[in-house]
Short mmCIF file of C-alpha atoms in Angstrom, two decimals:
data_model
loop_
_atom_site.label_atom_id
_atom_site.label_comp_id
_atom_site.label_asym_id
_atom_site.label_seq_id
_atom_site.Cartn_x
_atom_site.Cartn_y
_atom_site.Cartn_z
CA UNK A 1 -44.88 29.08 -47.48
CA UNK A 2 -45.95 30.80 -44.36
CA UNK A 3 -49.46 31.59 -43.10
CA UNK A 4 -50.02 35.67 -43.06
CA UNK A 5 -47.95 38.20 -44.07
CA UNK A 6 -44.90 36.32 -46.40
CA UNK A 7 -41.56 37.50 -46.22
CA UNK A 8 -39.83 37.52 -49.31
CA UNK A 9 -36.53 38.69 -50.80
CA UNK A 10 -33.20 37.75 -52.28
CA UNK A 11 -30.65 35.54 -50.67
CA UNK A 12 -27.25 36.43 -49.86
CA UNK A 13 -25.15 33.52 -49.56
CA UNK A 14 -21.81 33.32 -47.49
CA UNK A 15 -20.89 30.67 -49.79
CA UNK A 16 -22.27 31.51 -53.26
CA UNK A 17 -20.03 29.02 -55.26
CA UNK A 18 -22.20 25.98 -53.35
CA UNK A 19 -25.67 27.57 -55.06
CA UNK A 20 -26.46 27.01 -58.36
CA UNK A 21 -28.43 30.03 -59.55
CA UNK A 22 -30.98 30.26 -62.31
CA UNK A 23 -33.62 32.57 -63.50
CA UNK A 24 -36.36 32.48 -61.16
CA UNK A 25 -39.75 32.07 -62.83
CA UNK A 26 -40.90 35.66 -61.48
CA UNK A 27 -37.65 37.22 -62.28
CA UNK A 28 -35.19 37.62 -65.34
CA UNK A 29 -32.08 37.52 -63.39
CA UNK A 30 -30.33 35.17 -61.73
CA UNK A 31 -30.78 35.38 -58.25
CA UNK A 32 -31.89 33.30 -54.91
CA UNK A 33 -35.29 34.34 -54.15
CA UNK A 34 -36.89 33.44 -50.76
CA UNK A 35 -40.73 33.36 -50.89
CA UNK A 36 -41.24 32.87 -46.99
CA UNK A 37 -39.31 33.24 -43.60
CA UNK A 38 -38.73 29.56 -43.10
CA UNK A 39 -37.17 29.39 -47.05
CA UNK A 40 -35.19 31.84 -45.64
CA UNK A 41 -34.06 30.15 -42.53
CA UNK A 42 -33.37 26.56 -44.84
CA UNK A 43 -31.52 28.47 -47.34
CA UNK A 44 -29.44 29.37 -44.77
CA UNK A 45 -28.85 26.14 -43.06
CA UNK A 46 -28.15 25.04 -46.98
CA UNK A 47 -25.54 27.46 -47.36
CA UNK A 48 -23.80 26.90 -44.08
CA UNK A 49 -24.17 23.14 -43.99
CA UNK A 50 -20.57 21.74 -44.81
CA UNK A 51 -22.32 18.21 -45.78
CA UNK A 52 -24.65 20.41 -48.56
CA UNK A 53 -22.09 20.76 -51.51
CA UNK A 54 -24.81 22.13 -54.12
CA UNK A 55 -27.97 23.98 -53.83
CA UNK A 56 -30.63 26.04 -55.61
CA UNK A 57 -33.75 27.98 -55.16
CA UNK A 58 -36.81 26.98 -57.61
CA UNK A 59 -33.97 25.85 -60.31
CA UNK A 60 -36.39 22.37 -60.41
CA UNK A 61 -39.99 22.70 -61.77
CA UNK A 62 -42.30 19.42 -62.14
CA UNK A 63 -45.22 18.93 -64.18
CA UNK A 64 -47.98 17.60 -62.26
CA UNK A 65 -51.91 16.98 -62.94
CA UNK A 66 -53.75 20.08 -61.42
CA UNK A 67 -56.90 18.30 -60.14
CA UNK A 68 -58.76 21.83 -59.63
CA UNK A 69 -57.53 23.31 -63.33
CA UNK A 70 -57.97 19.74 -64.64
CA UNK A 71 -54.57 20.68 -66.67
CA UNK A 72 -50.74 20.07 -66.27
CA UNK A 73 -49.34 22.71 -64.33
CA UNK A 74 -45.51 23.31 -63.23
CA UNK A 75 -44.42 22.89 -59.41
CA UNK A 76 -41.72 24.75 -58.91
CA UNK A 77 -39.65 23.21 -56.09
CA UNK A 78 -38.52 25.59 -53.08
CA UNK A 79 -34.82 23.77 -53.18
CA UNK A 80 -32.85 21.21 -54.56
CA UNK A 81 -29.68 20.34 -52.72
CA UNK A 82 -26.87 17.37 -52.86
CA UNK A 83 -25.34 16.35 -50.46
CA UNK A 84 -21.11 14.95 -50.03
CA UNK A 85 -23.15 11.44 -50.62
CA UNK A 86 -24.10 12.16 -53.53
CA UNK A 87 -27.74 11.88 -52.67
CA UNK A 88 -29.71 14.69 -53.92
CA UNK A 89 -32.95 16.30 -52.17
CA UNK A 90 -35.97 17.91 -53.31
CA UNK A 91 -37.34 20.03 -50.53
CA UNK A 92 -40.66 21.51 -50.28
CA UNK A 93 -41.06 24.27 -47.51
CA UNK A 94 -44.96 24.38 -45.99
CA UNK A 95 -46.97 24.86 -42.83
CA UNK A 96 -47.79 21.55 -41.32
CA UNK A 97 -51.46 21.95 -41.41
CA UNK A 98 -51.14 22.11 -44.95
CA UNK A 99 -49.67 18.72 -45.10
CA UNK A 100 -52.76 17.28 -43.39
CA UNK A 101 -56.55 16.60 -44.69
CA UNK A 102 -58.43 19.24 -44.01
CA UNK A 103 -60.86 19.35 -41.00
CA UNK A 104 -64.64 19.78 -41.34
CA UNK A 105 -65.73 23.49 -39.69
CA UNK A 106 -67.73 23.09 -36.88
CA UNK A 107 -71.32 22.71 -36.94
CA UNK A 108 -72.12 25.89 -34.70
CA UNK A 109 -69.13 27.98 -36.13
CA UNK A 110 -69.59 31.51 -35.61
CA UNK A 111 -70.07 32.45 -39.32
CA UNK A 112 -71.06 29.22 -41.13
CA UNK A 113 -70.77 30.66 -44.91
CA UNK A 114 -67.19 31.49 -44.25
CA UNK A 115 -66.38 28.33 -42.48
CA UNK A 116 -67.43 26.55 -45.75
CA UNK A 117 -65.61 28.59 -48.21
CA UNK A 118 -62.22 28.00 -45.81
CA UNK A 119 -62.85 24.60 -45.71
CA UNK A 120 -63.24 24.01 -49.48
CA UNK A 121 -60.30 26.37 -50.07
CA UNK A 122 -58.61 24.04 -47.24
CA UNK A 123 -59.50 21.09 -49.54
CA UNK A 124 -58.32 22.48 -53.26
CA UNK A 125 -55.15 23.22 -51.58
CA UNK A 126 -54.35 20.02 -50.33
CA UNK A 127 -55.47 18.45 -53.44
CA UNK A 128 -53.32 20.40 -55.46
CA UNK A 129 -50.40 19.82 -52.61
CA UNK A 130 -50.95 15.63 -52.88
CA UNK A 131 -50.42 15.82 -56.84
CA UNK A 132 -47.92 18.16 -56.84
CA UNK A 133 -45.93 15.44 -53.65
CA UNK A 134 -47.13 12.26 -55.81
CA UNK A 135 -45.12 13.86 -59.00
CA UNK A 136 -42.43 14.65 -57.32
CA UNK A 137 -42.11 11.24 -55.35
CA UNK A 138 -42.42 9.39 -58.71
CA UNK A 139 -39.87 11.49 -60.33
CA UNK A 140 -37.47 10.82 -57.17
CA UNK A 141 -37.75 7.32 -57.13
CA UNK A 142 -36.69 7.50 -61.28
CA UNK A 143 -34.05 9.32 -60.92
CA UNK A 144 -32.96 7.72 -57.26
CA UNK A 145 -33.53 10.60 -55.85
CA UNK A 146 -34.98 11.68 -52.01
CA UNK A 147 -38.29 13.89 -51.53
CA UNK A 148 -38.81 15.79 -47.83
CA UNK A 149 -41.63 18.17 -47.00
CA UNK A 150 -40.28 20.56 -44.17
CA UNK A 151 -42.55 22.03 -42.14
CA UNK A 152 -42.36 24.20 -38.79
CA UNK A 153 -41.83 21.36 -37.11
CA UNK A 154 -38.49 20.56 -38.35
CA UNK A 155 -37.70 24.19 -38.75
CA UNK A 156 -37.99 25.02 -34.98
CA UNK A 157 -38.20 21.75 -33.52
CA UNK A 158 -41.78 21.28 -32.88
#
């Protein structure tokens, strides 16, 4: 997901008989829901990808081991594509910072308290981010499957 203000919406796709659509889990409809810009912008490389042959929008959801809840929770993925190969993908969609440990504020930050509360925030979410990667990679190499984390730097080639 993005940093700020998240776009969000349903997908049209020029190709609809490539996506496999199921309910979402905040909807009762079928439909292709986008929870960011940059899901936006993969979907759409999905759908116009001649090597992607199937797709889907949070159609695969993983248990995982919520170290913060200290219960099993359920990842749901931001896509799930195959490819002419045969090899399938689980893709997550996230903000490269979000991918890396956190970073201690600075000692003479501006408004210490606040620094703090970021930085432990910074830290539950990458917790939560590892476990919900670490189930995902285990249930990939199962089922033969391939895990990728896209970030803004693949998006816009950064």
């Amino acid at each position: 997901m993005a940093y700020g203000k998240t776009k969000q919406g349903i997908f049209a796709p020029k190709y609809p008989e490539k996506w496999i659509i199921t309910e979402s889990f905040s909807s009762t409809k079928p439909e292709i829901v986008y929870r960011s810009g940059w899901e936006k912008i993969f979907f759409t490389f999905m759908d116009m990808n001649d090597n992607i042959i199937r797709c889907n929008s949070e159609g695969m959801v993983i248990p995982y081991m919520n170290p913060i809840k200290g219960k099993i929770s359920k990842y749901y993925m931001d896509a799930m594509m195959q490819t002419k190969d045969g090899t399938v993908w689980l893709i997550e969609i996230k903000p490269y910072a979000q991918t890396q440990p956190p970073k201690k504020p600075r000692k003479n930050a501006k408004n210490p308290q606040k620094a703090q509360a970021n930085y432990i925030k910074a830290i539950e979410t990458y917790a939560v981010n590892q476990a919900k990667w670490e189930a995902t990679q285990k249930l990939c190499n199962e089922k033969g499957w391939k895990f990728k984390i896209i970030t803004e730097k693949e998006l816009f080639n950064k």
